[in-house]
mmCIF file of C-alpha atoms in Angstrom:
data_model
loop_
_atom_site.group_PDB
_atom_site.id
_atom_site.type_symbol
_atom_site.label_atom_id
_atom_site.label_comp_id
_atom_site.label_asym_id
_atom_site.label_seq_id
_atom_site.Cartn_x
_atom_site.Cartn_y
_atom_site.Cartn_z
ATOM 1 C CA UNK A 86 106.993 98.889 -5.393
ATOM 2 C CA UNK A 87 106.295 97.635 -8.908
ATOM 3 C CA UNK A 88 108.381 98.688 -11.888
ATOM 4 C CA UNK A 89 107.246 101.861 -13.651
ATOM 5 C CA UNK A 90 104.553 101.089 -16.191
ATOM 6 C CA UNK A 91 105.475 101.497 -19.859
ATOM 7 C CA UNK A 92 104.232 104.483 -21.784
ATOM 8 C CA UNK A 93 100.826 103.891 -23.368
ATOM 9 C CA UNK A 94 101.084 102.564 -26.855
ATOM 10 C CA UNK A 95 97.521 101.942 -27.904
ATOM 11 C CA UNK A 96 93.869 102.056 -26.961
ATOM 12 C CA UNK A 97 93.360 98.411 -25.959
ATOM 13 C CA UNK A 98 94.206 98.747 -22.243
ATOM 14 C CA UNK A 99 91.756 98.487 -19.340
ATOM 15 C CA UNK A 100 91.179 102.245 -19.386
ATOM 16 C CA UNK A 101 89.521 102.061 -22.798
ATOM 17 C CA UNK A 102 86.112 101.559 -21.142
ATOM 18 C CA UNK A 103 86.111 105.173 -19.927
ATOM 19 C CA UNK A 104 86.926 106.327 -23.477
ATOM 20 C CA UNK A 105 84.055 104.475 -25.154
ATOM 21 C CA UNK A 106 81.664 106.937 -26.822
ATOM 22 C CA UNK A 107 78.560 107.139 -24.721
ATOM 23 C CA UNK A 108 80.208 106.065 -21.435
ATOM 24 C CA UNK A 109 78.827 109.124 -19.638
ATOM 25 C CA UNK A 110 75.357 108.442 -21.029
ATOM 26 C CA UNK A 111 75.264 105.077 -19.282
ATOM 27 C CA UNK A 112 73.198 104.652 -16.094
ATOM 28 C CA UNK A 113 75.150 105.735 -12.995
ATOM 29 C CA UNK A 114 75.317 102.179 -11.640
ATOM 30 C CA UNK A 115 77.105 100.979 -14.792
ATOM 31 C CA UNK A 116 79.653 103.785 -14.610
ATOM 32 C CA UNK A 117 80.324 103.094 -10.937
ATOM 33 C CA UNK A 118 80.820 99.405 -11.740
ATOM 34 C CA UNK A 119 83.439 100.365 -14.332
ATOM 35 C CA UNK A 120 85.314 102.399 -11.743
ATOM 36 C CA UNK A 121 85.145 99.505 -9.290
ATOM 37 C CA UNK A 122 86.892 97.311 -11.882
ATOM 38 C CA UNK A 123 89.619 99.928 -12.298
ATOM 39 C CA UNK A 124 90.124 100.225 -8.528
ATOM 40 C CA UNK A 125 90.814 96.488 -8.416
ATOM 41 C CA UNK A 126 93.823 96.840 -10.718
ATOM 42 C CA UNK A 127 97.394 97.141 -9.458
ATOM 43 C CA UNK A 128 98.195 100.551 -10.931
ATOM 44 C CA UNK A 129 96.578 103.586 -12.560
ATOM 45 C CA UNK A 130 95.398 103.013 -16.117
ATOM 46 C CA UNK A 131 95.688 105.122 -19.256
ATOM 47 C CA UNK A 132 92.449 106.360 -20.802
ATOM 48 C CA UNK A 133 92.913 106.848 -24.585
ATOM 49 C CA UNK A 134 90.398 109.649 -25.007
ATOM 50 C CA UNK A 135 91.619 112.635 -27.006
ATOM 51 C CA UNK A 136 95.252 113.148 -26.012
ATOM 52 C CA UNK A 137 94.630 110.665 -23.202
ATOM 53 C CA UNK A 138 95.046 110.798 -19.441
ATOM 54 C CA UNK A 139 95.938 108.610 -16.490
ATOM 55 C CA UNK A 140 92.978 107.788 -14.246
ATOM 56 C CA UNK A 141 93.392 107.995 -10.484
ATOM 57 C CA UNK A 142 90.449 106.093 -9.077
ATOM 58 C CA UNK A 143 91.476 105.063 -5.564
ATOM 59 C CA UNK A 144 90.822 107.259 -2.535
ATOM 60 C CA UNK A 145 94.458 107.182 -1.421
ATOM 61 C CA UNK A 146 95.770 108.055 -4.882
ATOM 62 C CA UNK A 147 93.382 110.979 -5.374
ATOM 63 C CA UNK A 148 94.232 112.283 -1.930
ATOM 64 C CA UNK A 149 97.990 111.968 -2.468
ATOM 65 C CA UNK A 150 97.895 113.764 -5.820
ATOM 66 C CA UNK A 151 95.715 116.523 -4.356
ATOM 67 C CA UNK A 152 98.286 117.206 -1.658
ATOM 68 C CA UNK A 153 101.269 117.369 -4.043
ATOM 69 C CA UNK A 154 100.629 120.521 -6.111
ATOM 70 C CA UNK A 155 104.336 120.778 -6.979
ATOM 71 C CA UNK A 156 103.967 117.462 -8.823
ATOM 72 C CA UNK A 157 100.323 117.447 -9.943
ATOM 73 C CA UNK A 158 99.613 121.025 -11.064
ATOM 74 C CA UNK A 159 96.223 122.583 -11.661
ATOM 75 C CA UNK A 160 97.520 124.797 -14.470
ATOM 76 C CA UNK A 161 96.714 125.108 -17.285
ATOM 77 C CA UNK A 162 93.247 123.928 -16.260
ATOM 78 C CA UNK A 163 91.288 121.430 -14.164
ATOM 79 C CA UNK A 164 88.323 120.931 -16.470
ATOM 80 C CA UNK A 165 88.002 118.663 -19.493
ATOM 81 C CA UNK A 166 88.860 119.988 -21.995
ATOM 82 C CA UNK A 167 91.345 122.450 -20.574
ATOM 83 C CA UNK A 168 90.426 126.097 -21.177
ATOM 84 C CA UNK A 169 91.936 127.490 -24.359
ATOM 85 C CA UNK A 170 94.666 130.094 -24.012
ATOM 86 C CA UNK A 171 92.534 132.792 -25.582
ATOM 87 C CA UNK A 172 89.736 132.062 -23.102
ATOM 88 C CA UNK A 173 92.154 132.401 -20.183
ATOM 89 C CA UNK A 174 93.569 135.613 -21.650
ATOM 90 C CA UNK A 175 90.088 137.079 -22.125
ATOM 91 C CA UNK A 176 88.459 136.038 -18.851
ATOM 92 C CA UNK A 177 91.435 135.663 -16.540
ATOM 93 C CA UNK A 178 92.554 132.555 -14.697
ATOM 94 C CA UNK A 179 90.162 131.098 -12.182
ATOM 95 C CA UNK A 180 91.681 130.325 -8.804
ATOM 96 C CA UNK A 181 91.166 126.592 -9.384
ATOM 97 C CA UNK A 182 93.512 126.774 -12.394
ATOM 98 C CA UNK A 183 96.397 128.453 -10.563
ATOM 99 C CA UNK A 184 99.337 127.051 -8.616
ATOM 100 C CA UNK A 185 102.062 128.195 -6.258
ATOM 101 C CA UNK A 186 102.417 131.885 -5.347
ATOM 102 C CA UNK A 187 99.722 133.027 -7.797
ATOM 103 C CA UNK A 188 97.156 130.734 -6.212
ATOM 104 C CA UNK A 189 98.306 131.454 -2.661
ATOM 105 C CA UNK A 190 98.119 135.229 -3.156
ATOM 106 C CA UNK A 191 94.621 135.118 -4.617
ATOM 107 C CA UNK A 192 93.338 132.660 -2.025
ATOM 108 C CA UNK A 193 94.766 134.806 0.777
ATOM 109 C CA UNK A 194 92.843 137.857 -0.448
ATOM 110 C CA UNK A 195 89.630 135.853 -0.648
ATOM 111 C CA UNK A 196 90.095 134.186 2.750
ATOM 112 C CA UNK A 197 90.760 137.537 4.440
ATOM 113 C CA UNK A 198 87.536 138.902 2.948
ATOM 114 C CA UNK A 199 85.524 136.155 4.642
ATOM 115 C CA UNK A 200 85.581 137.860 8.029
ATOM 116 C CA UNK A 201 83.893 136.262 11.078
ATOM 117 C CA UNK A 202 81.248 138.999 10.911
ATOM 118 C CA UNK A 203 80.491 138.317 7.250
ATOM 119 C CA UNK A 204 80.328 134.551 7.809
ATOM 120 C CA UNK A 205 78.033 134.925 10.820
ATOM 121 C CA UNK A 206 75.694 137.132 8.801
ATOM 122 C CA UNK A 207 75.768 134.636 5.922
ATOM 123 C CA UNK A 208 74.812 131.733 8.199
ATOM 124 C CA UNK A 209 71.924 133.717 9.642
ATOM 125 C CA UNK A 210 70.807 134.572 6.123
ATOM 126 C CA UNK A 211 70.950 130.894 5.063
ATOM 127 C CA UNK A 212 68.276 129.956 7.587
ATOM 128 C CA UNK A 213 66.057 132.891 6.627
ATOM 129 C CA UNK A 214 66.326 132.085 2.911
ATOM 130 C CA UNK A 215 65.675 128.364 3.482
ATOM 131 C CA UNK A 216 62.533 129.139 5.482
ATOM 132 C CA UNK A 217 61.283 131.576 2.838
ATOM 133 C CA UNK A 218 61.841 129.073 0.020
ATOM 134 C CA UNK A 219 59.888 126.359 1.794
ATOM 135 C CA UNK A 220 57.118 128.863 2.626
ATOM 136 C CA UNK A 221 56.877 129.664 -1.093
ATOM 137 C CA UNK A 222 56.852 125.985 -2.044
ATOM 138 C CA UNK A 223 54.038 125.196 0.356
ATOM 139 C CA UNK A 224 52.041 128.181 -0.895
ATOM 140 C CA UNK A 225 52.602 127.739 -4.639
ATOM 141 C CA UNK A 226 52.831 123.919 -4.859
ATOM 142 C CA UNK A 227 55.298 123.660 -7.786
ATOM 143 C CA UNK A 228 56.265 120.211 -9.040
ATOM 144 C CA UNK A 229 59.867 120.702 -10.263
ATOM 145 C CA UNK A 230 62.438 120.658 -7.467
ATOM 146 C CA UNK A 231 65.608 122.066 -9.058
ATOM 147 C CA UNK A 232 64.138 125.400 -10.126
ATOM 148 C CA UNK A 233 61.732 125.810 -7.214
ATOM 149 C CA UNK A 234 64.028 124.784 -4.368
ATOM 150 C CA UNK A 235 67.544 123.482 -4.985
ATOM 151 C CA UNK A 236 68.775 126.302 -7.234
ATOM 152 C CA UNK A 237 67.196 129.103 -5.263
ATOM 153 C CA UNK A 238 68.958 128.566 -1.952
ATOM 154 C CA UNK A 239 72.641 128.778 -2.993
ATOM 155 C CA UNK A 240 71.918 131.471 -5.598
ATOM 156 C CA UNK A 241 70.122 133.755 -3.145
ATOM 157 C CA UNK A 242 72.607 133.141 -0.340
ATOM 158 C CA UNK A 243 75.641 133.903 -2.522
ATOM 159 C CA UNK A 244 74.022 136.945 -4.122
ATOM 160 C CA UNK A 245 73.123 138.286 -0.666
ATOM 161 C CA UNK A 246 76.641 137.657 0.601
ATOM 162 C CA UNK A 247 78.276 139.246 -2.442
ATOM 163 C CA UNK A 248 75.921 142.236 -2.402
ATOM 164 C CA UNK A 249 74.381 141.680 -5.850
ATOM 165 C CA UNK A 250 71.459 144.070 -6.365
ATOM 166 C CA UNK A 251 68.086 142.402 -6.738
ATOM 167 C CA UNK A 252 67.616 143.742 -10.272
ATOM 168 C CA UNK A 253 70.540 141.651 -11.557
ATOM 169 C CA UNK A 254 69.659 138.298 -10.001
ATOM 170 C CA UNK A 255 67.277 136.812 -12.546
ATOM 171 C CA UNK A 256 69.776 137.545 -15.305
ATOM 172 C CA UNK A 257 72.635 136.049 -13.254
ATOM 173 C CA UNK A 258 70.643 132.868 -12.685
ATOM 174 C CA UNK A 259 70.103 132.538 -16.434
ATOM 175 C CA UNK A 260 73.771 133.273 -17.150
ATOM 176 C CA UNK A 261 74.915 130.622 -14.667
ATOM 177 C CA UNK A 262 72.743 128.026 -16.383
ATOM 178 C CA UNK A 263 74.011 129.009 -19.836
ATOM 179 C CA UNK A 264 77.646 129.063 -18.712
ATOM 180 C CA UNK A 265 77.526 125.605 -17.156
ATOM 181 C CA UNK A 266 75.031 123.648 -19.240
ATOM 182 C CA UNK A 267 77.637 122.122 -21.592
ATOM 183 C CA UNK A 268 80.547 121.630 -19.165
ATOM 184 C CA UNK A 269 81.690 118.042 -19.517
ATOM 185 C CA UNK A 270 78.941 117.187 -22.016
ATOM 186 C CA UNK A 271 79.945 115.685 -25.354
ATOM 187 C CA UNK A 272 78.604 117.861 -28.157
ATOM 188 C CA UNK A 273 78.512 117.805 -31.925
ATOM 189 C CA UNK A 274 81.460 119.236 -33.824
ATOM 190 C CA UNK A 275 79.379 122.194 -34.999
ATOM 191 C CA UNK A 276 78.372 122.943 -31.423
ATOM 192 C CA UNK A 277 81.965 122.744 -30.156
ATOM 193 C CA UNK A 278 83.247 125.073 -32.904
ATOM 194 C CA UNK A 279 80.652 127.758 -32.372
ATOM 195 C CA UNK A 280 82.610 130.741 -31.009
ATOM 196 C CA UNK A 281 82.532 132.299 -28.575
ATOM 197 C CA UNK A 282 79.512 130.139 -27.855
ATOM 198 C CA UNK A 283 76.491 130.548 -25.653
ATOM 199 C CA UNK A 284 78.341 129.620 -22.468
ATOM 200 C CA UNK A 285 81.213 132.049 -23.033
ATOM 201 C CA UNK A 286 78.850 134.870 -23.946
ATOM 202 C CA UNK A 287 76.956 134.226 -20.710
ATOM 203 C CA UNK A 288 80.221 134.211 -18.780
ATOM 204 C CA UNK A 289 81.351 137.469 -20.387
ATOM 205 C CA UNK A 290 78.103 139.241 -19.573
ATOM 206 C CA UNK A 291 78.129 137.983 -15.996
ATOM 207 C CA UNK A 292 81.715 139.156 -15.481
ATOM 208 C CA UNK A 293 81.001 142.576 -16.991
ATOM 209 C CA UNK A 294 78.058 142.926 -14.637
ATOM 210 C CA UNK A 295 80.058 142.124 -11.510
ATOM 211 C CA UNK A 296 82.961 144.298 -12.695
ATOM 212 C CA UNK A 297 80.565 147.232 -12.825
ATOM 213 C CA UNK A 298 79.365 146.494 -9.300
ATOM 214 C CA UNK A 299 82.992 146.252 -8.197
ATOM 215 C CA UNK A 300 83.772 149.708 -9.586
ATOM 216 C CA UNK A 301 80.829 151.147 -7.694
ATOM 217 C CA UNK A 302 81.889 149.437 -4.458
ATOM 218 C CA UNK A 303 85.396 150.872 -4.695
ATOM 219 C CA UNK A 304 83.827 154.332 -4.642
ATOM 220 C CA UNK A 305 81.098 153.527 -2.123
ATOM 221 C CA UNK A 306 81.966 150.395 -0.075
ATOM 222 C CA UNK A 307 79.131 148.454 1.528
ATOM 223 C CA UNK A 308 79.002 145.653 4.069
ATOM 224 C CA UNK A 309 79.298 142.862 1.525
ATOM 225 C CA UNK A 310 81.842 140.470 0.014
ATOM 226 C CA UNK A 311 82.422 142.413 -3.215
ATOM 227 C CA UNK A 312 83.369 145.482 -1.195
ATOM 228 C CA UNK A 313 85.706 143.406 0.970
ATOM 229 C CA UNK A 314 87.391 141.918 -2.109
ATOM 230 C CA UNK A 315 87.897 145.096 -4.119
ATOM 231 C CA UNK A 316 88.875 147.226 -1.111
ATOM 232 C CA UNK A 317 91.087 144.614 0.517
ATOM 233 C CA UNK A 318 94.651 145.453 1.475
ATOM 234 C CA UNK A 319 96.387 142.091 1.693
ATOM 235 C CA UNK A 320 100.083 142.756 1.214
ATOM 236 C CA UNK A 321 98.994 145.862 -0.655
ATOM 237 C CA UNK A 322 96.694 143.981 -3.036
ATOM 238 C CA UNK A 323 92.980 143.656 -3.727
ATOM 239 C CA UNK A 324 91.099 141.975 -6.545
ATOM 240 C CA UNK A 325 91.164 143.725 -9.903
ATOM 241 C CA UNK A 326 88.223 143.688 -12.303
ATOM 242 C CA UNK A 327 89.243 140.509 -14.151
ATOM 243 C CA UNK A 328 90.151 138.716 -10.914
ATOM 244 C CA UNK A 329 86.812 139.702 -9.383
ATOM 245 C CA UNK A 330 84.992 138.474 -12.481
ATOM 246 C CA UNK A 331 86.855 135.163 -12.484
ATOM 247 C CA UNK A 332 86.201 134.652 -8.764
ATOM 248 C CA UNK A 333 82.527 135.510 -9.113
ATOM 249 C CA UNK A 334 82.138 133.083 -12.010
ATOM 250 C CA UNK A 335 83.828 130.362 -9.967
ATOM 251 C CA UNK A 336 81.647 131.116 -6.958
ATOM 252 C CA UNK A 337 78.438 131.117 -8.958
ATOM 253 C CA UNK A 338 79.105 128.070 -11.118
ATOM 254 C CA UNK A 339 80.855 126.032 -8.422
ATOM 255 C CA UNK A 340 78.977 127.294 -5.383
ATOM 256 C CA UNK A 341 75.516 127.305 -6.928
ATOM 257 C CA UNK A 342 75.740 124.290 -9.242
ATOM 258 C CA UNK A 343 77.435 121.884 -6.840
ATOM 259 C CA UNK A 344 75.187 122.735 -3.888
ATOM 260 C CA UNK A 345 71.997 122.580 -5.924
ATOM 261 C CA UNK A 346 72.990 119.172 -7.271
ATOM 262 C CA UNK A 347 73.853 117.854 -3.807
ATOM 263 C CA UNK A 348 70.490 119.081 -2.478
ATOM 264 C CA UNK A 349 68.580 117.488 -5.358
ATOM 265 C CA UNK A 350 70.387 114.171 -5.048
ATOM 266 C CA UNK A 351 69.765 114.382 -1.311
ATOM 267 C CA UNK A 352 65.980 114.504 -1.761
ATOM 268 C CA UNK A 353 66.151 111.524 -4.117
ATOM 269 C CA UNK A 354 68.283 109.547 -1.662
ATOM 270 C CA UNK A 355 65.934 110.234 1.251
ATOM 271 C CA UNK A 356 62.962 109.244 -0.904
ATOM 272 C CA UNK A 357 64.636 106.018 -2.050
ATOM 273 C CA UNK A 358 65.765 105.132 1.488
ATOM 274 C CA UNK A 359 62.790 105.728 3.792
ATOM 275 C CA UNK A 360 64.589 104.051 6.684
ATOM 276 C CA UNK A 361 67.315 106.695 6.537
ATOM 277 C CA UNK A 362 64.735 109.447 6.174
ATOM 278 C CA UNK A 363 62.895 108.201 9.260
ATOM 279 C CA UNK A 364 66.162 107.989 11.169
ATOM 280 C CA UNK A 365 66.946 111.590 10.252
ATOM 281 C CA UNK A 366 63.447 112.757 11.166
ATOM 282 C CA UNK A 367 63.643 110.924 14.494
ATOM 283 C CA UNK A 368 66.533 113.084 15.674
ATOM 284 C CA UNK A 369 67.471 115.713 13.122
ATOM 285 C CA UNK A 370 69.978 117.416 15.388
ATOM 286 C CA UNK A 371 71.898 114.198 15.977
ATOM 287 C CA UNK A 372 71.974 112.995 12.365
ATOM 288 C CA UNK A 373 71.891 116.122 10.179
ATOM 289 C CA UNK A 374 75.650 116.545 9.852
ATOM 290 C CA UNK A 375 76.136 112.880 8.984
ATOM 291 C CA UNK A 376 73.252 112.969 6.518
ATOM 292 C CA UNK A 377 74.693 115.975 4.659
ATOM 293 C CA UNK A 378 78.152 114.418 4.357
ATOM 294 C CA UNK A 379 76.683 111.110 3.201
ATOM 295 C CA UNK A 380 74.591 112.887 0.567
ATOM 296 C CA UNK A 381 77.739 114.571 -0.711
ATOM 297 C CA UNK A 382 79.770 111.352 -0.668
ATOM 298 C CA UNK A 383 77.075 109.293 -2.344
ATOM 299 C CA UNK A 384 76.270 111.822 -5.069
ATOM 300 C CA UNK A 385 79.759 113.380 -5.483
ATOM 301 C CA UNK A 386 78.656 116.625 -7.189
ATOM 302 C CA UNK A 387 82.047 117.099 -8.907
ATOM 303 C CA UNK A 388 82.972 113.877 -10.716
ATOM 304 C CA UNK A 389 86.561 114.749 -11.602
ATOM 305 C CA UNK A 390 89.278 117.361 -11.909
ATOM 306 C CA UNK A 391 92.381 117.276 -14.107
ATOM 307 C CA UNK A 392 96.003 117.758 -13.165
ATOM 308 C CA UNK A 393 99.175 118.144 -15.248
ATOM 309 C CA UNK A 394 102.339 116.429 -14.034
ATOM 310 C CA UNK A 395 105.267 118.823 -13.686
ATOM 311 C CA UNK A 396 107.827 116.599 -11.883
ATOM 312 C CA UNK A 397 108.596 112.883 -11.889
ATOM 313 C CA UNK A 398 106.743 111.000 -9.184
ATOM 314 C CA UNK A 399 105.814 107.392 -8.451
ATOM 315 C CA UNK A 400 102.231 106.890 -7.297
ATOM 316 C CA UNK A 401 100.450 103.557 -7.099
ATOM 317 C CA UNK A 402 103.462 101.795 -8.601
ATOM 318 C CA UNK A 403 103.450 103.986 -11.720
ATOM 319 C CA UNK A 404 106.092 106.542 -12.702
ATOM 320 C CA UNK A 405 104.458 109.784 -13.773
ATOM 321 C CA UNK A 406 106.532 112.072 -15.985
ATOM 322 C CA UNK A 407 106.298 115.818 -16.689
ATOM 323 C CA UNK A 408 103.626 116.519 -19.275
ATOM 324 C CA UNK A 409 101.435 113.574 -18.307
ATOM 325 C CA UNK A 410 97.767 114.391 -17.874
ATOM 326 C CA UNK A 411 96.041 112.957 -14.817
ATOM 327 C CA UNK A 412 92.372 112.921 -13.845
ATOM 328 C CA UNK A 413 91.309 112.678 -10.200
ATOM 329 C CA UNK A 414 88.049 110.729 -10.211
ATOM 330 C CA UNK A 415 86.319 111.790 -6.995
ATOM 331 C CA UNK A 416 83.241 109.773 -7.955
ATOM 332 C CA UNK A 417 85.351 106.619 -7.822
ATOM 333 C CA UNK A 418 87.367 107.590 -4.729
ATOM 334 C CA UNK A 419 84.134 108.136 -2.784
ATOM 335 C CA UNK A 420 83.133 104.520 -3.465
ATOM 336 C CA UNK A 421 86.518 103.003 -2.582
ATOM 337 C CA UNK A 422 85.924 99.738 -0.706
ATOM 338 C CA UNK A 423 89.235 100.166 1.107
ATOM 339 C CA UNK A 424 87.873 103.271 2.846
ATOM 340 C CA UNK A 425 84.073 102.962 2.867
ATOM 341 C CA UNK A 426 82.522 99.644 3.978
ATOM 342 C CA UNK A 427 79.535 98.799 1.754
ATOM 343 C CA UNK A 428 80.308 101.909 -0.328
ATOM 344 C CA UNK A 429 77.155 101.847 -2.449
ATOM 345 C CA UNK A 430 74.893 101.961 0.617
ATOM 346 C CA UNK A 431 73.374 105.268 1.711
ATOM 347 C CA UNK A 432 74.038 105.386 5.450
ATOM 348 C CA UNK A 433 73.652 108.683 7.313
ATOM 349 C CA UNK A 434 75.363 107.179 10.370
ATOM 350 C CA UNK A 435 78.524 106.349 8.409
ATOM 351 C CA UNK A 436 81.487 107.215 10.608
ATOM 352 C CA UNK A 437 84.134 108.082 9.811
ATOM 353 C CA UNK A 438 83.197 109.512 6.444
ATOM 354 C CA UNK A 439 86.383 110.942 4.881
ATOM 355 C CA UNK A 440 84.738 111.634 1.526
ATOM 356 C CA UNK A 441 86.458 113.727 -1.115
ATOM 357 C CA UNK A 442 83.365 115.637 -2.175
ATOM 358 C CA UNK A 443 85.155 118.917 -1.454
ATOM 359 C CA UNK A 444 88.473 117.763 -2.883
ATOM 360 C CA UNK A 445 91.310 115.649 -1.608
ATOM 361 C CA UNK A 446 92.875 118.269 0.632
ATOM 362 C CA UNK A 447 95.863 120.431 -0.161
ATOM 363 C CA UNK A 448 95.771 124.071 -1.307
ATOM 364 C CA UNK A 449 92.710 123.594 -3.530
ATOM 365 C CA UNK A 450 90.353 122.248 -0.863
ATOM 366 C CA UNK A 451 86.952 123.855 -1.448
ATOM 367 C CA UNK A 452 86.635 127.293 0.169
ATOM 368 C CA UNK A 453 82.855 126.930 0.283
ATOM 369 C CA UNK A 454 82.692 123.571 2.070
ATOM 370 C CA UNK A 455 81.375 124.995 5.340
ATOM 371 C CA UNK A 456 78.773 127.200 3.663
ATOM 372 C CA UNK A 457 77.524 124.313 1.510
ATOM 373 C CA UNK A 458 77.043 122.142 4.601
ATOM 374 C CA UNK A 459 75.192 124.939 6.403
ATOM 375 C CA UNK A 460 72.906 125.471 3.393
ATOM 376 C CA UNK A 461 72.036 121.790 3.034
ATOM 377 C CA UNK A 462 71.434 121.316 6.737
ATOM 378 C CA UNK A 463 69.188 124.390 6.933
ATOM 379 C CA UNK A 464 67.142 123.453 3.875
ATOM 380 C CA UNK A 465 66.559 119.827 4.829
ATOM 381 C CA UNK A 466 65.674 120.971 8.323
ATOM 382 C CA UNK A 467 62.891 123.052 6.790
ATOM 383 C CA UNK A 468 61.825 120.462 4.217
ATOM 384 C CA UNK A 469 61.564 117.585 6.656
ATOM 385 C CA UNK A 470 59.984 119.255 9.670
ATOM 386 C CA UNK A 471 57.088 121.133 8.094
ATOM 387 C CA UNK A 472 53.546 119.703 8.350
ATOM 388 C CA UNK A 473 53.652 118.681 4.679
ATOM 389 C CA UNK A 474 56.662 116.620 3.604
ATOM 390 C CA UNK A 475 58.183 116.317 0.138
ATOM 391 C CA UNK A 476 59.281 113.295 -1.862
ATOM 392 C CA UNK A 477 60.960 112.840 -5.214
ATOM 393 C CA UNK A 478 58.837 111.425 -8.018
ATOM 394 C CA UNK A 479 60.604 109.253 -10.582
ATOM 395 C CA UNK A 480 64.269 109.462 -11.486
ATOM 396 C CA UNK A 481 66.237 112.698 -11.708
ATOM 397 C CA UNK A 482 67.000 113.921 -15.222
ATOM 398 C CA UNK A 483 70.795 113.776 -15.246
ATOM 399 C CA UNK A 484 73.058 115.610 -17.682
ATOM 400 C CA UNK A 485 75.454 113.205 -19.446
ATOM 401 C CA UNK A 486 78.454 115.071 -18.033
ATOM 402 C CA UNK A 487 81.907 113.715 -17.258
ATOM 403 C CA UNK A 488 82.567 116.728 -15.012
ATOM 404 C CA UNK A 489 79.696 117.079 -12.562
ATOM 405 C CA UNK A 490 76.784 114.981 -11.367
ATOM 406 C CA UNK A 491 74.325 117.532 -12.676
ATOM 407 C CA UNK A 492 70.574 117.223 -12.278
ATOM 408 C CA UNK A 493 68.628 119.115 -14.903
ATOM 409 C CA UNK A 494 65.241 118.508 -13.309
ATOM 410 C CA UNK A 495 63.472 116.401 -10.683
ATOM 411 C CA UNK A 496 59.756 116.040 -10.200
ATOM 412 C CA UNK A 497 58.493 116.073 -6.641
ATOM 413 C CA UNK A 498 55.242 115.808 -4.733
ATOM 414 C CA UNK A 499 53.774 116.551 -1.312
ATOM 415 C CA UNK A 500 52.737 114.030 1.280
ATOM 416 C CA UNK A 501 51.655 114.009 4.881
ATOM 417 C CA UNK A 502 54.482 112.788 7.148
#
């Protein structure tokens, strides 16, 4: 073990590259090359951006920190910047920002609500929704993939599962876009100071809407997830209005945004790698699971999450102290040469594929991992096996976000297989 690294004293260390203004506007290949240089170093580096943070860029380091919540805590927040106290007080703490008993209690209520019957119905619904979306695409011939295809599937599936009335769905879709459009995106000072801001107003309206549905379901339960959450009796507890609103916001922003981005990147990857597309088409049943996981690894929909150190711990030869801020860079961990041979290649037969696209394990491993895989597999099964195939046209329009690998739009076209 090396000696503990000294405390950061300036902004001239190797981590300064990640703090350069405009780093997240660079082409993806340049950013990935920067992370490769950091992975080659002996210890985590300090990134002097804002108050600064330590960058965990290796697969093993991200995984270790993820599995030590008593050292690397999610509170007060996993996003950059951390949510302000007044925001947390107003909207409630999302499950991803909680630790220990608070997180365990909330997660237990949610997990109990996902009954085998509900999950079986959701999987059946996924295939029906995927088929309907592709039917609509073939009939209407749109040319923008995110709005016509990738966003629709997870939004409709989650709304169906939650029991959101049809009349609310168009507004929810708009609110999700408004709430997430600036996450991780560097903005002007005037834009950052605008309060409560477009995103927070969208979040507030979405939570008020679902709180109203929750009140109705307490009086008249239905066979849906909202009813299961608000009528649950897990150690005498169910979700209150603020908890339901916070969970719904997490489910919509995380479940819809991440899946839609993985789907969109997936179409681009299959278009750019016709050999892999042909391999998948040749035996979809044999290769679909591997293709979905490789799409997630290669695109890494969530680029990073933050942690706050709450106990001394040595990781990667560096002594972390309470109060240190740490960022888990999943986008770098999923290209770690020590784990993934030829990591920049898109290979649907890659095995094993221990990607961290759903987190590094531990108590915060993504609750929606299985559903996301089912959705992607069902949609690509429909897209690739119809008489008219689809292909991406040009490059995806990426948001310059340091938080998620967000695709704002992608043109696409039809072709005969």
